[in-house]
XYZ file of C-alpha atoms in Angstrom:
785
model
C 95.048 74.942 103.932
C 96.590 77.044 106.919
C 95.664 80.618 106.385
C 96.950 83.296 108.528
C 95.369 87.465 108.593
C 97.884 89.988 108.902
C 98.455 93.923 108.510
C 101.175 95.207 106.876
C 102.091 98.692 106.842
C 103.312 100.233 103.556
C 105.674 102.692 102.699
C 105.334 105.198 99.591
C 102.098 105.487 98.806
C 101.220 109.220 97.745
C 97.541 108.551 96.035
C 94.675 106.159 95.998
C 95.775 104.841 92.551
C 98.911 103.425 95.028
C 96.756 101.308 96.843
C 94.879 100.048 93.890
C 98.093 99.063 91.855
C 99.615 97.467 95.028
C 96.241 95.507 95.261
C 96.279 94.415 91.788
C 99.925 93.088 92.012
C 98.747 91.110 94.919
C 95.869 89.771 93.609
C 98.156 88.253 90.795
C 100.083 85.850 94.119
C 98.352 82.501 94.459
C 96.747 82.217 98.008
C 96.433 86.006 98.709
C 93.873 87.715 99.329
C 94.536 91.400 99.960
C 92.835 94.729 100.857
C 94.891 98.043 100.690
C 93.625 101.015 102.654
C 95.194 104.321 101.114
C 94.222 106.183 104.441
C 95.765 103.873 106.814
C 98.894 103.074 104.514
C 98.241 99.192 105.172
C 97.329 96.355 103.283
C 95.066 93.618 104.921
C 96.215 90.080 104.122
C 94.876 86.509 104.350
C 97.570 84.274 103.465
C 97.515 80.507 102.518
C 101.124 79.420 103.883
C 100.903 76.202 101.836
C 100.740 78.339 98.886
C 102.628 81.266 99.228
C 105.302 83.199 101.512
C 105.214 86.577 103.291
C 108.492 87.150 101.904
C 107.009 86.781 98.254
C 104.396 89.224 99.277
C 106.829 91.685 100.354
C 109.301 91.031 97.321
C 105.973 91.551 95.147
C 105.108 95.142 96.659
C 108.812 95.974 96.202
C 108.730 95.672 92.934
C 105.756 97.921 92.438
C 107.554 100.696 93.831
C 106.330 100.707 97.734
C 108.156 99.072 100.994
C 107.108 97.316 103.905
C 109.125 98.494 107.015
C 111.012 95.987 108.496
C 111.653 95.710 112.461
C 114.614 93.567 114.032
C 114.900 92.195 117.473
C 117.654 90.657 119.406
C 116.850 87.624 121.933
C 118.745 86.092 124.572
C 118.547 82.423 124.782
C 118.790 79.588 127.095
C 119.270 75.728 127.268
C 121.132 75.442 124.027
C 123.657 72.543 124.893
C 125.088 72.147 121.146
C 125.310 73.328 117.839
C 121.961 71.063 116.815
C 119.683 73.423 119.571
C 120.560 76.430 117.386
C 119.566 74.902 114.328
C 116.516 73.437 115.882
C 115.466 77.400 117.408
C 116.628 78.707 113.609
C 113.996 76.085 111.913
C 110.643 76.951 114.739
C 111.772 80.818 114.136
C 112.024 81.078 110.348
C 108.542 78.925 110.113
C 106.744 81.793 111.392
C 105.203 84.492 108.344
C 107.662 86.745 107.254
C 110.735 85.752 110.022
C 113.977 85.577 109.440
C 116.457 84.374 112.341
C 119.734 83.968 112.770
C 121.158 82.260 115.982
C 124.456 82.251 117.051
C 125.461 79.672 119.196
C 128.800 81.258 120.642
C 126.866 84.435 121.898
C 123.736 82.550 122.883
C 121.739 84.961 120.899
C 118.877 85.214 117.814
C 118.825 88.003 115.628
C 115.085 88.190 114.605
C 113.897 90.113 111.363
C 110.235 90.467 110.086
C 107.908 93.050 108.408
C 106.692 95.689 111.000
C 103.799 94.770 113.047
C 103.433 90.972 111.925
C 105.711 89.864 115.584
C 105.746 90.579 118.817
C 108.490 89.614 121.435
C 105.723 87.340 123.401
C 105.271 85.593 120.250
C 108.380 85.172 119.493
C 109.633 83.724 122.844
C 106.394 81.558 123.029
C 107.547 79.881 119.826
C 110.968 79.276 121.092
C 109.608 78.355 124.756
C 107.432 75.539 122.500
C 110.740 74.147 120.821
C 112.069 73.635 124.669
C 114.186 76.225 124.707
C 114.295 79.749 126.976
C 114.384 83.078 125.723
C 114.171 86.859 126.760
C 114.489 90.315 125.156
C 117.643 92.172 125.079
C 117.580 95.699 125.212
C 119.046 98.721 123.444
C 121.079 99.825 125.887
C 124.750 99.649 126.482
C 124.891 98.827 129.956
C 125.183 95.152 130.465
C 125.680 95.143 134.005
C 122.742 93.073 134.869
C 123.611 90.598 132.449
C 127.055 89.992 133.678
C 125.504 89.627 136.972
C 123.544 87.375 136.205
C 126.107 85.099 134.316
C 128.800 85.373 137.342
C 125.987 84.058 139.735
C 125.181 81.384 136.873
C 128.677 80.690 136.789
C 129.036 80.192 140.394
C 126.045 78.105 140.549
C 127.490 75.788 137.959
C 131.101 75.998 139.412
C 129.623 74.693 142.950
C 127.381 71.417 140.823
C 130.743 70.831 139.127
C 132.858 70.545 142.674
C 130.257 68.548 143.838
C 130.274 65.783 140.939
C 134.119 65.651 141.450
C 133.761 64.803 144.825
C 131.833 62.089 143.971
C 133.614 61.460 140.981
C 137.242 61.141 142.529
C 136.767 57.433 144.465
C 135.727 56.050 140.650
C 139.048 57.832 139.415
C 141.161 56.138 142.051
C 139.495 52.893 141.170
C 140.824 53.428 137.422
C 143.911 53.987 138.460
C 144.044 51.010 140.887
C 142.991 48.705 137.942
C 145.654 49.911 135.766
C 148.153 49.098 138.294
C 146.759 45.784 138.513
C 144.377 45.381 140.840
C 141.569 44.043 138.588
C 138.708 43.614 141.330
C 139.437 46.813 142.281
C 139.018 47.992 145.942
C 135.487 50.232 145.910
C 132.456 47.950 146.745
C 129.288 47.999 144.369
C 127.078 49.013 146.791
C 129.391 52.044 147.319
C 129.784 53.034 143.751
C 126.025 52.541 143.163
C 125.515 55.376 146.248
C 128.231 57.543 144.792
C 127.286 57.565 141.505
C 123.394 58.181 141.594
C 123.244 61.601 142.750
C 125.655 62.264 139.886
C 123.347 60.423 137.322
C 120.194 61.938 138.321
C 121.090 65.373 140.507
C 124.281 66.371 138.860
C 123.036 65.253 135.272
C 119.563 66.734 135.779
C 120.240 69.056 133.288
C 121.059 66.649 130.720
C 117.991 64.903 130.991
C 116.004 68.022 131.101
C 117.425 69.311 128.049
C 116.938 66.044 126.177
C 113.294 66.048 127.241
C 112.911 69.751 126.094
C 114.262 68.671 122.640
C 112.759 65.584 121.989
C 109.372 67.100 123.176
C 110.047 70.276 120.577
C 110.744 67.476 117.535
C 114.677 67.860 117.974
C 117.758 65.736 119.246
C 120.829 67.678 120.845
C 124.254 66.956 122.735
C 121.516 66.060 125.956
C 119.692 63.309 124.360
C 123.334 61.777 123.415
C 124.739 62.247 127.163
C 121.265 61.307 128.965
C 121.534 58.403 126.723
C 124.869 57.004 127.020
C 125.216 57.692 130.712
C 121.976 56.245 131.523
C 122.946 52.742 129.402
C 126.078 52.559 131.097
C 124.662 53.576 134.974
C 121.487 51.359 134.146
C 123.154 48.515 133.376
C 125.921 48.771 136.334
C 122.612 49.108 138.564
C 121.109 45.870 137.157
C 124.243 43.932 137.849
C 124.886 45.277 141.327
C 121.359 44.578 142.793
C 120.986 41.451 141.339
C 123.814 40.200 142.776
C 125.611 39.440 139.119
C 129.175 39.257 140.368
C 130.529 37.787 137.420
C 129.798 40.817 135.348
C 131.393 44.223 134.937
C 129.965 47.525 136.234
C 130.322 50.866 134.844
C 129.708 53.335 137.267
C 133.213 54.965 136.570
C 132.176 55.642 133.115
C 128.459 57.493 133.375
C 130.047 59.317 136.593
C 133.375 60.588 134.765
C 131.547 61.424 131.486
C 129.118 63.703 133.377
C 131.900 65.302 135.323
C 133.987 65.707 132.250
C 131.001 67.252 130.601
C 130.250 69.820 132.914
C 134.376 70.513 133.342
C 134.196 70.827 129.329
C 131.177 73.295 129.520
C 132.761 75.426 132.350
C 135.895 76.048 130.320
C 134.071 76.659 127.242
C 131.673 79.143 129.164
C 134.953 81.202 130.508
C 136.264 81.130 126.825
C 133.261 82.201 125.479
C 133.050 84.894 127.730
C 136.444 86.129 126.409
C 134.886 86.364 122.671
C 133.196 89.516 123.545
C 135.818 91.370 124.933
C 135.658 93.980 122.185
C 131.864 95.079 122.953
C 132.815 95.174 127.154
C 135.686 97.255 126.232
C 133.476 99.656 124.321
C 130.710 99.751 126.725
C 132.977 100.421 129.638
C 134.168 103.442 127.727
C 130.665 105.027 128.517
C 130.463 106.961 132.197
C 127.683 106.038 134.599
C 127.879 109.816 135.615
C 128.098 113.325 134.142
C 128.649 116.742 135.679
C 126.009 119.183 134.256
C 125.230 122.905 134.410
C 121.845 123.325 135.872
C 120.349 126.203 137.848
C 123.407 128.010 137.990
C 125.211 125.335 139.338
C 126.709 121.888 139.019
C 124.791 118.547 139.567
C 126.050 114.856 138.836
C 123.281 113.117 137.005
C 122.848 109.896 135.796
C 123.946 109.463 132.024
C 120.603 107.688 131.044
C 119.146 110.884 132.342
C 120.521 113.416 129.890
C 118.869 115.031 127.059
C 120.084 116.959 123.886
C 120.761 120.539 124.793
C 122.112 119.857 127.937
C 125.456 121.572 129.143
C 128.226 118.975 130.223
C 131.457 119.361 131.755
C 134.329 117.484 131.497
C 137.500 117.475 133.616
C 140.740 116.207 132.815
C 141.049 112.414 132.814
C 137.139 112.173 132.433
C 135.517 110.218 129.572
C 133.332 112.333 127.472
C 129.429 110.884 128.425
C 127.793 112.628 125.173
C 128.102 113.288 122.018
C 128.410 117.149 121.429
C 130.112 120.516 120.569
C 132.588 122.127 122.788
C 131.122 125.526 123.835
C 134.373 126.635 125.779
C 138.146 125.159 126.888
C 140.316 123.008 125.067
C 141.513 119.743 125.935
C 143.016 116.454 124.095
C 140.821 113.857 123.193
C 141.774 110.267 123.006
C 139.276 108.476 120.405
C 141.821 105.334 119.623
C 138.545 102.616 120.646
C 136.327 104.881 118.336
C 138.183 105.668 115.375
C 141.431 103.939 115.478
C 143.744 107.112 115.634
C 146.510 105.999 118.152
C 147.275 110.144 118.881
C 145.202 112.238 121.026
C 143.486 115.114 118.936
C 143.693 118.565 120.303
C 139.985 119.932 120.228
C 138.872 123.710 121.136
C 135.530 125.505 120.925
C 133.095 124.308 118.160
C 134.866 121.105 117.408
C 132.985 117.566 117.926
C 133.644 115.183 120.573
C 132.229 111.844 121.017
C 131.206 109.959 123.729
C 133.371 107.523 125.243
C 136.526 109.643 124.038
C 138.661 110.531 127.079
C 139.591 114.071 127.744
C 143.337 114.862 128.639
C 145.365 118.443 129.629
C 142.303 120.323 129.800
C 138.611 120.623 130.855
C 135.403 121.642 128.490
C 132.256 122.508 128.213
C 129.963 120.429 126.054
C 126.579 121.170 124.841
C 125.269 117.819 124.306
C 123.686 116.638 120.651
C 123.525 113.020 120.964
C 122.398 110.570 124.140
C 121.931 107.679 125.283
C 121.488 105.313 122.406
C 121.831 108.180 119.876
C 125.446 108.475 120.549
C 128.365 107.499 117.996
C 129.445 104.751 120.859
C 126.132 103.483 121.150
C 125.965 102.791 117.311
C 129.389 101.274 117.274
C 128.503 98.462 119.872
C 125.066 97.916 118.031
C 126.676 97.623 115.105
C 129.200 95.320 116.522
C 126.894 93.216 118.330
C 124.920 92.874 114.891
C 127.861 91.843 112.769
C 128.928 89.218 115.687
C 125.437 87.641 115.874
C 125.645 87.147 112.036
C 126.301 83.976 110.001
C 129.447 83.484 107.503
C 128.630 81.621 104.535
C 131.351 79.358 105.331
C 129.213 78.064 108.196
C 126.518 76.417 105.981
C 128.272 73.352 106.055
C 128.443 73.222 109.253
C 124.829 74.101 109.846
C 123.352 71.169 107.548
C 125.706 68.798 109.403
C 124.650 69.845 112.583
C 120.632 69.731 111.853
C 121.051 65.838 111.483
C 124.010 64.897 113.421
C 122.392 63.394 116.526
C 119.920 61.187 114.863
C 122.918 59.810 112.766
C 124.776 59.015 115.575
C 121.955 57.225 117.428
C 121.705 55.160 114.606
C 125.579 54.579 114.420
C 125.378 53.665 118.353
C 122.375 51.314 117.904
C 124.468 49.729 115.290
C 127.447 49.497 116.961
C 125.598 47.871 119.895
C 124.039 45.239 117.515
C 126.817 44.453 115.498
C 129.323 43.832 118.530
C 127.334 41.861 120.557
C 126.471 39.749 117.770
C 129.750 39.700 116.328
C 131.705 39.120 119.682
C 128.968 37.530 121.573
C 129.289 40.129 124.814
C 126.802 42.563 124.530
C 128.173 44.014 127.884
C 130.792 44.844 125.810
C 128.715 46.322 123.059
C 126.918 48.717 125.633
C 130.310 50.146 126.448
C 131.188 50.921 122.622
C 127.715 52.275 122.059
C 128.144 54.541 125.045
C 131.450 55.592 123.949
C 129.660 56.682 120.451
C 127.301 58.644 121.937
C 129.391 59.963 124.737
C 132.370 61.452 121.790
C 129.777 62.502 119.202
C 128.906 65.755 120.424
C 128.522 68.532 117.771
C 129.514 71.520 119.943
C 132.623 72.000 118.343
C 131.212 72.277 114.771
C 128.789 74.856 116.110
C 131.590 76.844 117.847
C 134.285 76.647 115.121
C 132.742 79.593 112.906
C 131.034 81.983 115.585
C 133.837 82.142 117.804
C 136.276 83.481 115.277
C 133.867 85.482 113.688
C 133.463 87.315 117.528
C 136.753 87.611 118.042
C 137.689 88.896 114.496
C 135.024 91.603 114.333
C 135.751 92.874 117.740
C 139.350 93.116 117.107
C 138.265 95.087 113.936
C 136.221 97.421 116.186
C 138.826 97.893 118.543
C 141.119 99.056 115.832
C 138.351 101.495 113.700
C 137.321 98.657 111.571
C 133.649 98.334 111.448
C 132.466 94.807 109.719
C 128.688 95.373 109.116
C 128.304 91.111 109.288
C 130.314 88.104 109.090
C 129.826 87.942 105.423
C 131.716 90.959 105.009
C 134.284 89.736 107.398
C 134.743 86.529 105.431
C 134.215 88.271 101.746
C 137.289 90.637 102.417
C 139.614 87.761 102.787
C 138.708 86.525 99.470
C 139.123 89.602 97.356
C 141.266 89.450 94.113
C 140.939 93.045 92.981
C 140.012 96.146 94.778
C 139.025 99.462 92.446
C 139.757 102.428 94.457
C 138.191 106.183 93.856
C 140.393 109.054 93.944
C 138.963 111.907 95.995
C 138.869 111.224 99.744
C 140.414 107.837 99.106
C 143.791 107.866 97.885
C 143.823 112.057 98.169
C 143.166 114.141 101.498
C 139.886 114.841 100.233
C 140.840 118.573 101.231
C 141.208 120.395 97.947
C 143.024 123.889 97.651
C 142.239 126.126 94.680
C 145.589 126.032 92.808
C 145.158 128.669 90.119
C 142.903 130.505 88.062
C 142.456 131.196 84.513
C 140.245 134.383 84.180
C 139.122 135.465 80.342
C 136.793 138.970 80.440
C 136.510 138.984 83.928
C 138.920 139.391 86.634
C 140.106 136.396 88.676
C 138.244 137.333 92.033
C 135.207 138.106 90.146
C 135.041 134.213 88.823
C 136.273 133.285 92.201
C 133.124 135.018 93.950
C 130.570 134.140 91.445
C 131.668 130.208 91.299
C 131.780 130.505 95.416
C 128.452 132.077 95.115
C 127.026 128.983 93.190
C 128.603 126.223 95.295
C 127.687 127.827 98.611
C 124.590 125.581 98.259
C 127.057 122.040 98.208
C 128.819 120.088 100.386
C 131.351 118.686 97.828
C 135.188 119.245 98.964
C 135.617 121.470 95.864
C 132.812 124.365 97.159
C 134.302 124.013 100.644
C 137.874 125.126 98.957
C 136.400 127.885 97.119
C 134.295 129.194 100.004
C 137.528 128.945 101.828
C 139.248 131.242 98.882
C 136.799 133.588 98.969
C 136.330 134.288 102.433
C 140.381 134.027 102.518
C 140.375 137.412 99.879
C 137.523 138.969 101.617
C 135.271 138.837 98.543
C 131.834 139.058 99.105
C 129.140 136.966 97.339
C 125.939 137.653 95.681
C 122.800 135.597 96.396
C 121.977 132.742 94.207
C 119.115 130.323 93.953
C 117.870 127.641 91.994
C 121.212 125.237 92.836
C 121.269 121.959 91.057
C 123.937 119.522 91.344
C 124.319 116.936 88.641
C 126.769 114.172 89.836
C 130.184 113.515 87.801
C 129.610 116.592 85.947
C 129.374 120.099 87.952
C 126.394 122.376 89.904
C 124.759 125.025 88.303
C 122.208 128.249 89.966
C 121.346 131.701 89.270
C 123.554 133.865 90.764
C 121.822 137.793 91.131
C 123.314 139.776 88.516
C 124.685 138.010 86.106
C 122.094 135.273 85.446
C 123.200 131.409 85.338
C 126.258 129.959 86.694
C 127.678 126.739 85.888
C 130.640 125.078 87.269
C 132.215 121.379 86.413
C 133.953 119.081 84.117
C 135.133 121.175 81.119
C 133.257 118.131 78.396
C 130.083 119.067 80.238
C 130.424 122.717 79.357
C 131.284 121.970 75.645
C 135.126 123.388 75.825
C 138.645 122.236 75.047
C 141.175 122.944 77.832
C 144.226 125.007 77.157
C 147.959 123.980 77.429
C 147.904 125.766 80.884
C 145.097 123.699 81.989
C 146.523 120.924 80.411
C 149.635 121.458 82.707
C 147.759 121.598 85.759
C 146.134 118.386 84.744
C 149.094 116.878 83.883
C 150.600 117.516 87.609
C 147.627 115.779 89.040
C 144.913 118.556 89.737
C 141.624 118.214 88.928
C 140.316 121.265 86.114
C 136.976 122.859 85.923
C 135.709 125.593 83.609
C 133.278 128.266 84.897
C 130.750 129.396 82.183
C 128.814 132.764 83.395
C 125.204 133.524 81.688
C 126.411 130.839 78.603
C 129.490 131.888 77.972
C 132.905 130.756 79.066
C 134.500 132.880 81.929
C 137.638 130.762 82.792
C 139.198 127.463 84.450
C 140.496 126.705 87.940
C 142.703 124.433 89.165
C 141.878 122.549 92.422
C 144.979 120.422 94.044
C 144.409 117.541 96.364
C 147.308 116.017 97.591
C 147.920 112.289 98.048
C 147.669 110.935 101.478
C 150.996 110.175 103.138
C 150.069 106.418 103.511
C 148.477 105.561 100.055
C 151.242 104.588 98.201
C 152.250 102.174 100.939
C 148.985 101.057 101.291
C 148.806 100.161 97.538
C 152.429 98.154 97.614
C 150.857 96.531 100.495
C 147.641 95.268 98.839
C 149.658 94.490 95.996
C 152.174 92.350 98.131
C 148.878 90.214 99.186
C 148.442 89.444 95.499
C 145.509 91.967 95.208
C 145.312 94.113 91.893
C 144.280 97.655 92.283
C 142.528 99.916 89.973
C 141.688 103.391 90.059
C 138.161 104.776 88.628
C 137.791 108.421 88.814
C 135.581 111.344 87.510
C 138.891 113.342 86.706
C 140.251 113.613 83.068
C 142.838 111.070 81.826
C 145.971 113.390 82.717
C 144.845 113.981 86.504
C 144.186 110.289 86.912
C 147.443 109.090 85.327
C 149.132 111.948 87.402
C 147.798 110.645 90.969
C 147.978 106.872 89.840
C 151.521 107.207 89.114
C 152.600 108.993 92.556
C 150.293 106.323 94.095
C 151.956 103.483 92.450
C 148.959 102.025 90.584
C 149.491 100.791 87.396
C 145.886 100.320 86.215
C 143.524 103.112 86.202
C 140.498 105.012 84.110
C 139.795 108.567 84.066
C 136.539 110.317 83.242
C 134.702 108.049 84.704
C 131.243 109.164 85.607
C 129.804 107.492 89.178
C 126.785 105.459 87.638
C 129.407 104.039 85.397
C 131.785 102.913 87.877
C 129.044 100.094 88.760
C 129.368 98.987 85.178
C 132.905 98.806 85.623
C 132.616 96.713 89.182
C 129.982 94.435 87.207
C 132.693 93.955 84.291
C 135.405 92.834 86.602
C 132.903 90.335 88.463
C 131.553 88.835 85.252
C 135.648 88.239 84.768
C 135.488 85.828 88.002
C 137.360 88.201 90.224
C 135.959 88.765 93.569
C 135.728 93.145 93.667
C 136.223 95.359 96.447
C 135.467 98.761 96.331
C 136.282 101.756 98.429
C 134.775 104.777 98.204
C 133.418 107.930 100.289
C 129.894 106.419 100.575
C 128.376 109.158 98.726
C 128.741 109.748 94.652
C 130.568 106.103 94.878
C 127.262 104.665 96.588
C 126.173 102.613 93.443
C 129.614 101.146 93.018
C 129.608 100.606 96.596
C 126.105 98.566 96.085
C 127.417 96.189 93.557
C 130.734 95.153 94.879
C 131.430 92.261 96.853
C 132.557 93.610 99.606
C 132.453 97.649 99.915
C 134.615 99.881 102.226
C 133.663 103.266 103.045
C 136.286 106.034 104.080
C 134.821 107.160 107.236
C 135.543 109.354 110.366
C 134.019 110.964 113.527
C 130.434 111.513 112.654
C 130.365 109.529 109.919
C 130.722 105.796 111.397
C 128.160 104.529 109.868
C 127.762 105.106 105.984
C 124.594 102.704 104.708
C 125.997 101.864 101.495
C 129.152 100.194 102.900
C 130.161 96.603 103.938
C 133.011 98.034 106.090
C 133.658 101.513 107.617
C 137.222 102.199 108.030
C 136.908 104.949 110.788
C 140.295 106.310 110.618
C 139.631 107.055 107.016
C 143.277 105.672 106.051
C 144.244 103.230 103.466
C 146.382 101.189 105.502
C 142.942 100.382 107.477
C 142.072 98.773 104.278
C 144.837 96.907 104.457
C 144.407 95.794 107.843
C 140.824 94.709 107.241
C 142.005 92.268 104.615
C 144.902 91.259 106.559
C 142.213 90.712 110.100
C 139.857 88.791 107.449
C 142.387 86.681 106.077
C 143.736 85.770 109.408
C 140.012 85.027 110.482
C 139.484 82.578 107.486
C 142.396 80.674 108.507
C 141.147 80.346 112.196
C 137.731 79.029 110.714
C 139.536 76.899 108.811
C 141.418 75.759 111.277
C 138.636 75.117 113.721
C 136.363 73.130 111.238
C 139.296 70.818 110.172
C 139.506 70.529 114.278
C 135.830 69.574 114.566
C 135.537 67.522 111.615
C 138.840 65.284 112.154
C 137.806 64.889 115.855
C 134.172 63.451 114.916
C 135.315 61.683 111.853
C 138.210 59.897 114.008
C 136.502 59.635 117.482
C 133.226 57.601 116.276
C 134.690 55.115 114.393
C 137.708 54.266 116.880
C 134.595 54.469 119.625
C 132.707 52.024 117.473
C 135.638 49.574 117.161
C 136.363 49.542 121.300
C 139.390 51.922 120.679
C 138.100 54.279 122.767
C 136.808 53.798 126.855
C 133.767 55.942 127.528
C 135.575 58.123 130.071
C 138.792 58.705 127.422
C 135.545 59.575 124.894
C 133.889 62.317 127.582
C 137.483 64.153 128.055
C 137.682 64.680 124.269
C 134.316 65.715 123.935
C 134.592 68.185 126.406
C 137.823 69.480 125.424
C 137.000 69.768 121.524
C 134.908 72.768 122.053
C 137.507 74.556 124.630
C 140.072 73.528 122.181
C 138.184 75.557 119.245
C 137.218 78.567 121.553
C 140.995 78.807 122.221
C 142.167 78.654 118.929
C 139.787 81.717 118.103
C 140.920 83.712 121.268
C 144.463 83.703 119.847
C 142.989 85.890 117.145
C 143.131 88.372 120.054
C 147.030 88.504 119.399
C 146.914 89.923 116.063
C 148.093 92.889 115.303
């Protein structure tokens, strides 16, 4: 029995009875001894890990109506040489109580999630080090200068080592050319070959021995094991033949030296190519300036951006990038926000407008009051979101992970079988050694490990540059598999800026009905509320005071208005009234019709017009051209829904669908075997967004991170939905190509090597180039438009 003691914080407890309830729920779990404290809002656990998992405990707490706060951390990894290393680190971390870890071999990082207070950075790093690898914490700061300097220095060091290896290996290449020309005895003395090959084997190749030792000590095996074992066999045999003076036997110093040199070359090219996959992150980070011009003590001072605080007055001159999120106090300028929102044209902004860190000022100077600084800016949120998405794992990668986990031991077994079978059948143990070395050298799972994450990193980065933010790799993959897309109407197909198109008033005047309705809507953020308030302001109407505001999603709003009593505004069906002919005509024209009741009596009807976005019809046609069914679900009446659907080119639609019923409609489509995407505003549509296979939120500016959605379309344009699906399909195509190349490489390469059809040197070159080809193929996604 292995028991661990943990203290978990708990959110949602409101009284001592809550603590008792949680204790009862946990008491039913086998292997759990729990003591809940209402005062400290925590639970003390003694957990028998042989009988129970921490995940089961947190799930039980969630089912009881409470929650355990979750923490997350990102660590940079060192010492990984192939996909098997990534699999090994994941297994080690996931054995820790409550830990869920995802390793990205391409970016050499791991994302770790765990219940708050159960793990520390030191404990996680220690577990990784025990497995034979290195790790360090990544800061949340956008500035990656130190990391870039470190990587540049490491690359220069690796380049020097490779050049030394190449210099020592060149004579062997000349020897091989001489043998190909018919000089079977060669011209390089064996003693000199030994002298040249030894530093390559043990100085240049020390990294492979070190990596192999660390992996084996941690209970795993990786590419380093294959390279170290294969080259050691070739060098060791050749050294024995040379020192023993066995001139009738061949030596294979050129194989060991050339393999190590070619593997290093492949790693250098791979590192250079992998660096380009994070180009989107670097482009976003470069948007943030290092210095800001700030008003202080009656003058101006240049201050490091890291020292700014909310409330500072920042001056942004023509051609400068904005260092903070804020509101313009004075001045006017055009702002290029293309890398933040995907909007290609600069936006003119003046006093009162919001500006965002990373946007570039053009044709003017402004004074800004900072509202978001450092990690609280929209730019920092985007960088964090993109980095997390690039580090996540796509479902399509599961097969590659399973294979990578058992690949190296299987290859070693095949190499041993090849050695034994070749030696017995051919009667030449020297030839058997060559075949076994070729098997070990060619069978590297690097290409397999890089196939998916490199394409995901480039695809997600490409989307970020165009204002399409994927929350994770699963969202990127699912978007490309959609067979049906459900569209909301308001703010998705339409502008989301409704205008009052007409009023039918009864006993009261039109202005009185508008004023009372606006008084109620003053407490709402709905687009209808903004339309009514704008009309009331334009007409110079005074609004009476209101209180007791209540919003009923999909139905309407009500409030007590001073002097008249309760006022209701909403769906005619909610108020129990039928539409007159004039109101029905509005609905047939695509207007939303709402009824107004004052003190329990019908006071009139209002028509709200919301224009279709100019791009909506083209986007719908584009989706249909991709073979995707398009359905519109809206809470508006059937006549209004029919008018908007016809204008947008949508043949399938449903009106009078409440927000809670949209989720049920999507569930029905899913049960019919369809992959369903939902596009909405992320507020009333949250339930539907949550149940869809892939959800898209129409966002812009300050609404960059809508929690309910898998994908945020920052420009709020349906054409970006089309782009997101096309980008997802292009990324999936690259992943399939990469996996095909990786699988076919090993499927063909290992048998060829086993049957002696591949020289170890050729095998080493093929192994090195396989990883480079996969990464290079992924980089072609950067050309996607």
